[in-house]
Amino acid sequence: MITGKILGTGSYVPPRVMDNDDMARIVDTNDEWIRERTGIGRRHIAENETTSYMATRAALRAIEQSGIAPEEIEMVIVATSSSETIYPCAACEVQREIKAENAVGYDLNGACTGFVLAFNTAQAYISAGLYRTILVIGAESMSHMVNWTDRSTCILFGDGAGAVVLRAQEGEPVRMAAHSDGEKGPALKGLSRHRKDWDCKDSDKDAYIRMDGQGVFKFAVRKVPEIIEEILEQSDVSLEDIEYFILHQANRRIIEAVAKRLKTDISRFPMNLEEYANTSAATVPILLDEMNRKGMFKRGQKLMMAGFGAGLTWAGCLFEW
Ligand code: ACO
């Protein structure tokens, strides 16, 4: 079976760090509350770096590790919901910057589920035999989206990007699943800066991100274990065979609740949200890159990725390193 193997990973976060004490100088909050409710300690915030700049830095690191030439890349997919420009899309800007002159590029807006959806899309192209080498990126500038006077959301997010290079090789097929529940969409809304009045009450005209935090929490802890089990049912792989569960890094308590529901030790659920907070579509590839560069992966290991977020959407995939 032809499948997309990860040849290399890369990531980039802006150097400017805002810790929880910095947040407490902006809104009525404190380090203890943020750590206890979310697990977040710091976040990296873009100053002049744009979404496509961060995506490009991550991509160049992934390409360097892959040992391929940029001209070998046939497709660039950037999962993002916070790019400064609608068009040209971030993927075409990356394509230009990395000189991937033979690649088609497009963005995919799947909010926090975006990277997993983009990874699965790339895998489908590869297993269909249509493309051999695809660069998949998750990149977000969440600091542009949040309302910095709303303590219930601004403390949650950070900026950054992560990337993987996939190359067609013989291997075990990637198992995947994805769902949406548009009925629950109002639980998490991100408003375009040009349409601030869209569907807003007068009281929250300035809110870029509006969220029913507890609603999203309950959705995530129910749907993530469900989709992991759904994916396992497609294969002869059991929960015990999975080396790591690489989940969207929204909240430590969500990840702990998922591990508990699956009766799986939390040590198999790596986390880095203390350092980066929720970088939406970038959390999963940033974590993948950190683990890869620490030497945590070996060929043949089985890994499960899962994302969840606005839409509401949730998606996952099981693949071999
Ligand atoms: N600092 C201090 N107090 C705060 C803060 C803050 N930053 N934010 C809210 N509070 C207060 C509230 O005003 C409330 O006060 P009250 O009791 O006097 O009314 C109290 O803390 C409790 O607020 P809750 O909203 O009930 O707190 P909760 O325990 O639900 O935690 C949180 C809030 C962290 C947002 C939680 O609901 C959560 O993590 N939900 C999931 C959200 C999420 O992860 N979203 C992103 C996923 S999707 C994506 O990635 C885009």
mmCIF file of C-alpha atoms and ligand atoms in Angstrom:
data_model
loop_
_atom_site.group_PDB
_atom_site.id
_atom_site.type_symbol
_atom_site.label_atom_id
_atom_site.label_comp_id
_atom_site.label_asym_id
_atom_site.label_seq_id
_atom_site.Cartn_x
_atom_site.Cartn_y
_atom_site.Cartn_z
ATOM 1 C CA MET A 1 0.000 0.000 0.000
ATOM 2 C CA ILE A 2 1.300 3.488 -0.854
ATOM 3 C CA THR A 3 1.311 5.813 2.141
ATOM 4 C CA GLY A 4 2.807 9.193 3.067
ATOM 5 C CA LYS A 5 5.857 8.755 5.330
ATOM 6 C CA ILE A 6 7.146 11.713 7.310
ATOM 7 C CA LEU A 7 10.599 12.547 5.931
ATOM 8 C CA GLY A 8 11.153 15.602 8.123
ATOM 9 C CA THR A 9 9.517 18.006 10.560
ATOM 10 C CA GLY A 10 10.076 21.649 11.463
ATOM 11 C CA SER A 11 8.577 24.349 13.631
ATOM 12 C CA TYR A 12 8.892 28.031 14.422
ATOM 13 C CA VAL A 13 7.564 30.195 17.250
ATOM 14 C CA PRO A 14 8.166 33.924 17.557
ATOM 15 C CA PRO A 15 10.819 34.874 20.143
ATOM 16 C CA ARG A 16 8.585 37.243 22.108
ATOM 17 C CA VAL A 17 7.262 35.427 25.191
ATOM 18 C CA MET A 18 4.306 36.513 27.342
ATOM 19 C CA ASP A 19 4.044 34.592 30.587
ATOM 20 C CA ASN A 20 1.003 34.462 32.850
ATOM 21 C CA ASP A 21 2.293 37.352 34.965
ATOM 22 C CA ASP A 22 2.445 39.475 31.799
ATOM 23 C CA MET A 23 -1.184 38.516 31.113
ATOM 24 C CA ALA A 24 -2.118 39.575 34.657
ATOM 25 C CA ARG A 25 -0.904 43.077 33.803
ATOM 26 C CA ILE A 26 -3.391 43.232 30.892
ATOM 27 C CA VAL A 27 -6.524 41.524 32.262
ATOM 28 C CA ASP A 28 -7.807 40.530 35.711
ATOM 29 C CA THR A 29 -6.184 37.109 35.995
ATOM 30 C CA ASN A 30 -3.258 35.367 37.685
ATOM 31 C CA ASP A 31 -0.695 32.626 37.112
ATOM 32 C CA GLU A 32 -2.353 30.211 39.542
ATOM 33 C CA TRP A 33 -5.798 30.424 37.863
ATOM 34 C CA ILE A 34 -4.390 29.978 34.365
ATOM 35 C CA ARG A 35 -2.108 27.058 35.303
ATOM 36 C CA GLU A 36 -4.758 25.242 37.302
ATOM 37 C CA ARG A 37 -7.545 25.581 34.706
ATOM 38 C CA THR A 38 -5.472 25.137 31.554
ATOM 39 C CA GLY A 39 -1.871 24.036 32.220
ATOM 40 C CA ILE A 40 -0.604 27.072 30.284
ATOM 41 C CA GLY A 41 2.432 28.963 31.625
ATOM 42 C CA ARG A 42 3.554 31.088 28.668
ATOM 43 C CA ARG A 43 2.752 31.801 25.038
ATOM 44 C CA HIS A 44 4.851 33.118 22.133
ATOM 45 C CA ILE A 45 3.380 36.188 20.458
ATOM 46 C CA ALA A 46 4.132 37.434 16.952
ATOM 47 C CA GLU A 47 5.283 41.036 16.615
ATOM 48 C CA ASN A 48 6.208 41.635 12.985
ATOM 49 C CA GLU A 49 6.101 37.956 12.031
ATOM 50 C CA THR A 50 3.175 37.107 9.762
ATOM 51 C CA THR A 51 1.439 33.746 9.527
ATOM 52 C CA SER A 52 3.123 32.963 6.206
ATOM 53 C CA TYR A 53 6.537 34.033 7.587
ATOM 54 C CA MET A 54 6.176 31.587 10.497
ATOM 55 C CA ALA A 55 4.897 28.891 8.115
ATOM 56 C CA THR A 56 7.921 29.454 5.859
ATOM 57 C CA ARG A 57 10.423 29.182 8.741
ATOM 58 C CA ALA A 58 8.824 25.906 9.881
ATOM 59 C CA ALA A 59 8.733 24.606 6.301
ATOM 60 C CA LEU A 60 12.426 25.358 5.680
ATOM 61 C CA ARG A 61 13.371 23.398 8.803
ATOM 62 C CA ALA A 62 11.237 20.436 7.714
ATOM 63 C CA ILE A 63 12.716 20.518 4.200
ATOM 64 C CA GLU A 64 16.269 20.711 5.568
ATOM 65 C CA GLN A 65 15.664 17.673 7.766
ATOM 66 C CA SER A 66 14.044 15.793 4.868
ATOM 67 C CA GLY A 67 17.074 16.228 2.658
ATOM 68 C CA ILE A 68 14.875 16.961 -0.371
ATOM 69 C CA ALA A 69 15.090 19.832 -2.831
ATOM 70 C CA PRO A 70 12.172 22.319 -2.761
ATOM 71 C CA GLU A 71 11.464 21.553 -6.443
ATOM 72 C CA GLU A 72 10.490 18.008 -5.429
ATOM 73 C CA ILE A 73 7.494 19.320 -3.485
ATOM 74 C CA GLU A 74 4.311 18.969 -5.520
ATOM 75 C CA MET A 75 1.756 20.400 -3.083
ATOM 76 C CA VAL A 76 1.801 22.822 -0.135
ATOM 77 C CA ILE A 77 -1.200 22.821 2.211
ATOM 78 C CA VAL A 78 -1.304 25.406 5.002
ATOM 79 C CA ALA A 79 -3.888 24.791 7.702
ATOM 80 C CA THR A 80 -4.725 28.212 9.103
ATOM 81 C CA SER A 81 -7.695 30.279 10.212
ATOM 82 C CA SER A 82 -5.782 33.424 11.165
ATOM 83 C CA SER A 83 -3.722 34.431 8.154
ATOM 84 C CA GLU A 84 -3.412 38.195 7.741
ATOM 85 C CA THR A 85 -4.329 37.907 4.066
ATOM 86 C CA ILE A 86 -7.206 35.934 2.601
ATOM 87 C CA TYR A 87 -5.393 35.941 -0.736
ATOM 88 C CA PRO A 88 -2.825 35.311 -1.872
ATOM 89 C CA CYS A 89 -3.213 32.385 0.477
ATOM 90 C CA ALA A 90 -0.445 31.580 2.966
ATOM 91 C CA ALA A 91 0.430 28.394 1.048
ATOM 92 C CA CYS A 92 1.226 30.359 -2.139
ATOM 93 C CA GLU A 93 3.388 32.748 -0.115
ATOM 94 C CA VAL A 94 5.254 29.780 1.366
ATOM 95 C CA GLN A 95 5.558 28.219 -2.104
ATOM 96 C CA ARG A 96 7.198 31.435 -3.357
ATOM 97 C CA GLU A 97 9.516 31.834 -0.364
ATOM 98 C CA ILE A 98 10.807 28.255 -0.327
ATOM 99 C CA LYS A 99 11.040 28.190 -4.154
ATOM 100 C CA ALA A 100 8.818 25.120 -4.504
ATOM 101 C CA GLU A 101 8.245 26.041 -8.106
ATOM 102 C CA ASN A 102 6.549 22.753 -9.038
ATOM 103 C CA ALA A 103 4.001 22.847 -6.218
ATOM 104 C CA VAL A 104 0.368 23.876 -6.072
ATOM 105 C CA GLY A 105 -0.515 25.648 -2.802
ATOM 106 C CA TYR A 106 -3.758 26.263 -0.984
ATOM 107 C CA ASP A 107 -4.964 26.988 2.536
ATOM 108 C CA LEU A 108 -7.324 24.824 4.527
ATOM 109 C CA ASN A 109 -9.462 26.379 7.259
ATOM 110 C CA GLY A 110 -10.275 23.722 9.811
ATOM 111 C CA ALA A 111 -9.551 25.895 12.871
ATOM 112 C CA CYS A 112 -7.842 23.838 15.582
ATOM 113 C CA THR A 113 -8.608 20.615 13.687
ATOM 114 C CA GLY A 114 -6.923 22.064 10.595
ATOM 115 C CA PHE A 115 -3.537 20.332 10.693
ATOM 116 C CA VAL A 116 -5.023 16.868 11.148
ATOM 117 C CA LEU A 117 -7.516 17.542 8.321
ATOM 118 C CA ALA A 118 -4.670 18.780 6.085
ATOM 119 C CA PHE A 119 -2.483 15.761 6.966
ATOM 120 C CA ASN A 120 -5.378 13.424 6.122
ATOM 121 C CA THR A 121 -6.038 15.294 2.863
ATOM 122 C CA ALA A 122 -2.381 14.934 1.872
ATOM 123 C CA GLN A 123 -2.451 11.237 2.748
ATOM 124 C CA ALA A 124 -5.521 10.739 0.540
ATOM 125 C CA TYR A 125 -3.761 12.387 -2.428
ATOM 126 C CA ILE A 126 -0.675 10.230 -1.851
ATOM 127 C CA SER A 127 -2.495 6.924 -1.416
ATOM 128 C CA ALA A 128 -4.522 7.681 -4.578
ATOM 129 C CA GLY A 129 -1.208 7.962 -6.443
ATOM 130 C CA LEU A 130 -1.856 11.600 -7.463
ATOM 131 C CA TYR A 131 1.061 13.250 -5.623
ATOM 132 C CA ARG A 132 4.308 11.893 -4.170
ATOM 133 C CA THR A 133 5.703 14.732 -2.043
ATOM 134 C CA ILE A 134 3.515 17.082 -0.016
ATOM 135 C CA LEU A 135 4.428 19.769 2.510
ATOM 136 C CA VAL A 136 1.763 20.087 5.221
ATOM 137 C CA ILE A 137 1.877 23.086 7.566
ATOM 138 C CA GLY A 138 -0.190 24.357 10.490
ATOM 139 C CA ALA A 139 0.367 28.086 11.134
ATOM 140 C CA GLU A 140 -1.553 30.596 13.210
ATOM 141 C CA SER A 141 -1.438 34.173 14.451
ATOM 142 C CA MET A 142 -4.019 33.765 17.193
ATOM 143 C CA SER A 143 -2.862 36.944 18.944
ATOM 144 C CA HIS A 144 -4.494 38.905 16.092
ATOM 145 C CA MET A 145 -7.769 37.104 16.600
ATOM 146 C CA VAL A 146 -8.273 37.405 20.337
ATOM 147 C CA ASN A 147 -9.969 40.186 22.195
ATOM 148 C CA TRP A 148 -7.238 41.338 24.599
ATOM 149 C CA THR A 149 -9.847 42.638 27.071
ATOM 150 C CA ASP A 150 -11.593 39.243 27.394
ATOM 151 C CA ARG A 151 -9.765 37.279 30.099
ATOM 152 C CA SER A 152 -11.776 34.128 29.403
ATOM 153 C CA THR A 153 -10.182 33.710 25.939
ATOM 154 C CA CYS A 154 -7.047 35.865 25.542
ATOM 155 C CA ILE A 155 -5.089 33.816 28.074
ATOM 156 C CA LEU A 156 -5.589 30.611 26.079
ATOM 157 C CA PHE A 157 -3.843 31.278 22.774
ATOM 158 C CA GLY A 158 -0.384 31.708 21.242
ATOM 159 C CA ASP A 159 1.258 32.016 17.812
ATOM 160 C CA GLY A 160 3.478 29.641 15.844
ATOM 161 C CA ALA A 161 3.830 27.128 13.033
ATOM 162 C CA GLY A 162 4.806 23.507 12.441
ATOM 163 C CA ALA A 163 5.416 21.546 9.240
ATOM 164 C CA VAL A 164 5.944 18.035 7.915
ATOM 165 C CA VAL A 165 7.202 16.741 4.568
ATOM 166 C CA LEU A 166 5.334 13.635 3.397
ATOM 167 C CA ARG A 167 6.758 11.317 0.714
ATOM 168 C CA ALA A 168 4.983 8.377 -0.940
ATOM 169 C CA GLN A 169 6.430 5.046 0.226
ATOM 170 C CA GLU A 170 5.278 1.462 0.698
ATOM 171 C CA GLY A 171 3.785 1.002 4.159
ATOM 172 C CA GLU A 172 0.767 0.422 6.340
ATOM 173 C CA PRO A 173 -2.239 2.494 5.240
ATOM 174 C CA VAL A 174 -3.067 5.553 7.321
ATOM 175 C CA ARG A 175 -6.425 5.134 9.084
ATOM 176 C CA MET A 176 -8.451 8.296 9.515
ATOM 177 C CA ALA A 177 -11.798 9.783 10.478
ATOM 178 C CA ALA A 178 -13.263 13.276 10.633
ATOM 179 C CA HIS A 179 -16.579 14.832 11.653
ATOM 180 C CA SER A 180 -18.394 18.145 11.924
ATOM 181 C CA ASP A 181 -21.349 19.274 13.989
ATOM 182 C CA GLY A 182 -22.348 22.611 12.510
ATOM 183 C CA GLU A 183 -25.330 22.799 14.865
ATOM 184 C CA LYS A 184 -22.851 23.431 17.681
ATOM 185 C CA GLY A 185 -20.916 26.054 15.690
ATOM 186 C CA PRO A 186 -21.964 28.996 17.875
ATOM 187 C CA ALA A 187 -19.965 27.463 20.766
ATOM 188 C CA LEU A 188 -16.769 28.846 19.228
ATOM 189 C CA LYS A 189 -16.746 31.773 16.810
ATOM 190 C CA GLY A 190 -13.871 33.704 15.293
ATOM 191 C CA LEU A 191 -14.985 36.916 13.604
ATOM 192 C CA SER A 192 -13.310 38.535 10.647
ATOM 193 C CA ARG A 193 -11.886 41.923 11.591
ATOM 194 C CA HIS A 194 -13.797 43.403 8.667
ATOM 195 C CA ARG A 195 -17.124 41.992 9.836
ATOM 196 C CA LYS A 196 -17.010 42.635 13.561
ATOM 197 C CA ASP A 197 -20.714 43.359 13.681
ATOM 198 C CA TRP A 198 -21.642 40.078 12.014
ATOM 199 C CA ASP A 199 -24.024 38.071 14.172
ATOM 200 C CA CYS A 200 -22.888 39.996 17.244
ATOM 201 C CA LYS A 201 -24.885 41.572 19.969
ATOM 202 C CA ASP A 202 -23.959 45.181 20.720
ATOM 203 C CA SER A 203 -22.253 44.045 23.905
ATOM 204 C CA ASP A 204 -19.664 41.879 22.167
ATOM 205 C CA LYS A 205 -18.968 43.848 19.007
ATOM 206 C CA ASP A 206 -15.264 43.838 19.747
ATOM 207 C CA ALA A 207 -14.967 40.152 20.419
ATOM 208 C CA TYR A 208 -12.880 38.455 17.750
ATOM 209 C CA ILE A 209 -13.059 35.043 19.407
ATOM 210 C CA ARG A 210 -16.148 34.154 21.379
ATOM 211 C CA MET A 211 -16.363 30.842 23.126
ATOM 212 C CA ASP A 212 -18.594 28.789 25.370
ATOM 213 C CA GLY A 213 -15.590 27.384 27.253
ATOM 214 C CA GLN A 214 -17.451 24.706 29.160
ATOM 215 C CA GLY A 215 -19.398 23.654 26.054
ATOM 216 C CA VAL A 216 -16.151 23.219 24.096
ATOM 217 C CA PHE A 217 -14.572 21.375 27.015
ATOM 218 C CA LYS A 218 -17.427 18.856 27.226
ATOM 219 C CA PHE A 219 -17.478 18.372 23.450
ATOM 220 C CA ALA A 220 -13.722 17.666 23.359
ATOM 221 C CA VAL A 221 -13.611 15.150 26.189
ATOM 222 C CA ARG A 222 -16.482 13.176 24.631
ATOM 223 C CA LYS A 223 -15.582 13.342 20.933
ATOM 224 C CA VAL A 224 -11.801 12.781 21.057
ATOM 225 C CA PRO A 225 -11.989 9.332 22.745
ATOM 226 C CA GLU A 226 -14.868 8.423 20.407
ATOM 227 C CA ILE A 227 -12.903 9.206 17.259
ATOM 228 C CA ILE A 228 -9.799 7.400 18.542
ATOM 229 C CA GLU A 229 -11.920 4.283 19.079
ATOM 230 C CA GLU A 230 -13.587 4.724 15.679
ATOM 231 C CA ILE A 231 -10.172 4.814 13.968
ATOM 232 C CA LEU A 232 -8.896 1.782 15.894
ATOM 233 C CA GLU A 233 -11.970 -0.186 14.794
ATOM 234 C CA GLN A 234 -10.865 0.269 11.146
ATOM 235 C CA SER A 235 -7.602 -1.540 11.860
ATOM 236 C CA ASP A 236 -6.207 -4.519 13.769
ATOM 237 C CA VAL A 237 -4.312 -2.096 16.024
ATOM 238 C CA SER A 238 -5.318 -1.896 19.679
ATOM 239 C CA LEU A 239 -5.066 1.013 22.101
ATOM 240 C CA GLU A 240 -2.040 -0.644 23.755
ATOM 241 C CA ASP A 241 -0.162 -0.706 20.426
ATOM 242 C CA ILE A 242 -0.152 3.097 20.173
ATOM 243 C CA GLU A 243 3.144 4.622 21.310
ATOM 244 C CA TYR A 244 1.902 8.210 21.622
ATOM 245 C CA PHE A 245 -1.385 10.086 21.330
ATOM 246 C CA ILE A 246 -0.534 13.475 19.833
ATOM 247 C CA LEU A 247 -3.532 15.622 20.618
ATOM 248 C CA HIS A 248 -4.417 19.234 19.907
ATOM 249 C CA GLN A 249 -2.890 21.206 22.785
ATOM 250 C CA ALA A 250 -5.884 23.265 23.964
ATOM 251 C CA ASN A 251 -5.982 22.495 27.649
ATOM 252 C CA ARG A 252 -4.137 20.076 29.970
ATOM 253 C CA ARG A 253 -7.392 19.092 31.673
ATOM 254 C CA ILE A 254 -8.965 18.085 28.335
ATOM 255 C CA ILE A 255 -5.982 15.828 27.536
ATOM 256 C CA GLU A 256 -6.031 14.309 31.039
ATOM 257 C CA ALA A 257 -9.770 13.625 30.740
ATOM 258 C CA VAL A 258 -9.279 11.940 27.346
ATOM 259 C CA ALA A 259 -6.499 9.731 28.763
ATOM 260 C CA LYS A 260 -8.725 8.793 31.695
ATOM 261 C CA ARG A 261 -11.701 7.933 29.473
ATOM 262 C CA LEU A 262 -9.444 5.705 27.367
ATOM 263 C CA LYS A 263 -7.969 4.176 30.567
ATOM 264 C CA THR A 264 -4.510 4.984 29.200
ATOM 265 C CA ASP A 265 -1.527 6.317 31.091
ATOM 266 C CA ILE A 266 -1.086 10.062 30.717
ATOM 267 C CA SER A 267 2.620 9.555 29.915
ATOM 268 C CA ARG A 268 1.551 8.452 26.417
ATOM 269 C CA PHE A 269 -0.096 11.860 25.881
ATOM 270 C CA PRO A 270 2.828 14.271 25.413
ATOM 271 C CA MET A 271 2.127 17.949 26.097
ATOM 272 C CA ASN A 272 3.884 21.229 25.429
ATOM 273 C CA LEU A 273 1.069 23.688 26.053
ATOM 274 C CA GLU A 274 2.769 25.032 29.161
ATOM 275 C CA GLU A 275 5.265 26.731 26.816
ATOM 276 C CA TYR A 276 3.170 27.609 23.754
ATOM 277 C CA ALA A 277 -0.518 27.667 24.890
ATOM 278 C CA ASN A 278 -3.101 26.899 22.196
ATOM 279 C CA THR A 279 -1.667 27.718 18.769
ATOM 280 C CA SER A 280 -4.753 26.247 17.055
ATOM 281 C CA ALA A 281 -3.750 24.377 13.855
ATOM 282 C CA ALA A 282 -0.066 24.658 14.797
ATOM 283 C CA THR A 283 -0.174 22.716 18.089
ATOM 284 C CA VAL A 284 0.034 19.212 16.625
ATOM 285 C CA PRO A 285 2.911 19.826 14.156
ATOM 286 C CA ILE A 286 4.911 21.857 16.713
ATOM 287 C CA LEU A 287 4.602 18.957 19.169
ATOM 288 C CA LEU A 288 5.474 16.414 16.460
ATOM 289 C CA ASP A 289 8.612 18.397 15.614
ATOM 290 C CA GLU A 290 9.701 18.724 19.247
ATOM 291 C CA MET A 291 9.279 15.001 19.834
ATOM 292 C CA ASN A 292 11.058 14.151 16.596
ATOM 293 C CA ARG A 293 14.027 16.390 17.407
ATOM 294 C CA LYS A 294 14.247 14.830 20.881
ATOM 295 C CA GLY A 295 14.568 11.421 19.167
ATOM 296 C CA MET A 296 11.308 10.091 20.617
ATOM 297 C CA PHE A 297 10.185 8.366 17.397
ATOM 298 C CA LYS A 298 11.398 5.103 15.843
ATOM 299 C CA ARG A 299 10.427 3.718 12.449
ATOM 300 C CA GLY A 300 7.416 1.427 12.729
ATOM 301 C CA GLN A 301 5.998 3.018 15.889
ATOM 302 C CA LYS A 302 2.247 3.565 15.778
ATOM 303 C CA LEU A 303 1.080 7.104 16.488
ATOM 304 C CA MET A 304 -2.392 8.607 16.835
ATOM 305 C CA MET A 305 -3.070 12.287 16.141
ATOM 306 C CA ALA A 306 -6.361 14.017 16.990
ATOM 307 C CA GLY A 307 -7.596 17.560 16.634
ATOM 308 C CA PHE A 308 -10.805 19.297 17.673
ATOM 309 C CA GLY A 309 -12.165 22.801 17.586
ATOM 310 C CA ALA A 310 -14.353 25.360 15.878
ATOM 311 C CA GLY A 311 -16.994 24.185 13.467
ATOM 312 C CA LEU A 312 -17.367 22.227 15.596
ATOM 313 C CA THR A 313 -14.986 19.748 13.987
ATOM 314 C CA TRP A 314 -12.915 16.801 15.131
ATOM 315 C CA ALA A 315 -10.559 14.519 13.248
ATOM 316 C CA GLY A 316 -7.894 11.924 13.851
ATOM 317 C CA CYS A 317 -5.492 9.554 12.175
ATOM 318 C CA LEU A 318 -3.423 6.506 12.975
ATOM 319 C CA PHE A 319 -0.105 6.178 11.160
ATOM 320 C CA GLU A 320 3.289 4.537 11.390
ATOM 321 C CA TRP A 321 6.377 6.665 11.920
HETATM 322 N N1 ACO B 1 -8.556 34.504 35.183
HETATM 323 C C1 ACO B 1 -9.255 34.494 36.325
HETATM 324 N N2 ACO B 1 -10.564 34.193 36.381
HETATM 325 C C2 ACO B 1 -11.185 33.893 35.225
HETATM 326 C C3 ACO B 1 -10.517 33.889 33.978
HETATM 327 C C4 ACO B 1 -9.145 34.231 33.994
HETATM 328 N N3 ACO B 1 -8.403 34.261 32.876
HETATM 329 N N4 ACO B 1 -11.378 33.556 33.019
HETATM 330 C C5 ACO B 1 -12.563 33.327 33.616
HETATM 331 N N5 ACO B 1 -12.444 33.543 34.948
HETATM 332 C C6 ACO B 1 -13.456 33.419 35.971
HETATM 333 C C7 ACO B 1 -14.867 33.508 35.418
HETATM 334 O O1 ACO B 1 -15.256 34.839 35.280
HETATM 335 C C8 ACO B 1 -15.639 32.760 36.472
HETATM 336 O O2 ACO B 1 -15.837 33.632 37.565
HETATM 337 P P1 ACO B 1 -17.215 33.560 38.411
HETATM 338 O O3 ACO B 1 -17.244 32.205 39.019
HETATM 339 O O4 ACO B 1 -17.023 34.666 39.392
HETATM 340 O O5 ACO B 1 -18.305 33.790 37.410
HETATM 341 C C9 ACO B 1 -14.684 31.672 36.943
HETATM 342 O O6 ACO B 1 -13.368 32.117 36.546
HETATM 343 C C10 ACO B 1 -14.949 30.322 36.324
HETATM 344 O O7 ACO B 1 -15.108 30.492 34.923
HETATM 345 P P2 ACO B 1 -15.438 29.286 33.991
HETATM 346 O O8 ACO B 1 -15.584 29.773 32.586
HETATM 347 O O9 ACO B 1 -16.548 28.490 34.579
HETATM 348 O O10 ACO B 1 -14.076 28.453 34.136
HETATM 349 P P3 ACO B 1 -13.737 27.011 33.596
HETATM 350 O O11 ACO B 1 -13.330 26.137 34.686
HETATM 351 O O12 ACO B 1 -14.774 26.501 32.650
HETATM 352 O O13 ACO B 1 -12.423 27.310 32.754
HETATM 353 C C11 ACO B 1 -11.757 27.492 30.480
HETATM 354 C C12 ACO B 1 -12.497 28.135 31.616
HETATM 355 C C13 ACO B 1 -10.298 27.383 30.852
HETATM 356 C C14 ACO B 1 -11.902 28.356 29.230
HETATM 357 C C15 ACO B 1 -12.340 26.078 30.241
HETATM 358 O O14 ACO B 1 -13.745 26.137 30.107
HETATM 359 C C16 ACO B 1 -11.776 25.465 29.018
HETATM 360 O O15 ACO B 1 -10.598 25.215 28.922
HETATM 361 N N6 ACO B 1 -12.619 25.132 28.033
HETATM 362 C C17 ACO B 1 -12.148 24.584 26.790
HETATM 363 C C18 ACO B 1 -11.882 25.731 25.916
HETATM 364 C C19 ACO B 1 -10.834 25.450 24.937
HETATM 365 O O16 ACO B 1 -9.898 24.727 25.163
HETATM 366 N N7 ACO B 1 -11.037 26.067 23.805
HETATM 367 C C20 ACO B 1 -10.192 25.930 22.754
HETATM 368 C C21 ACO B 1 -10.445 24.588 22.117
HETATM 369 S S1 ACO B 1 -10.922 24.707 20.511
HETATM 370 C C22 ACO B 1 -9.702 25.509 19.895
HETATM 371 O O17 ACO B 1 -8.588 25.161 20.161
HETATM 372 C C23 ACO B 1 -10.003 26.740 19.100
#
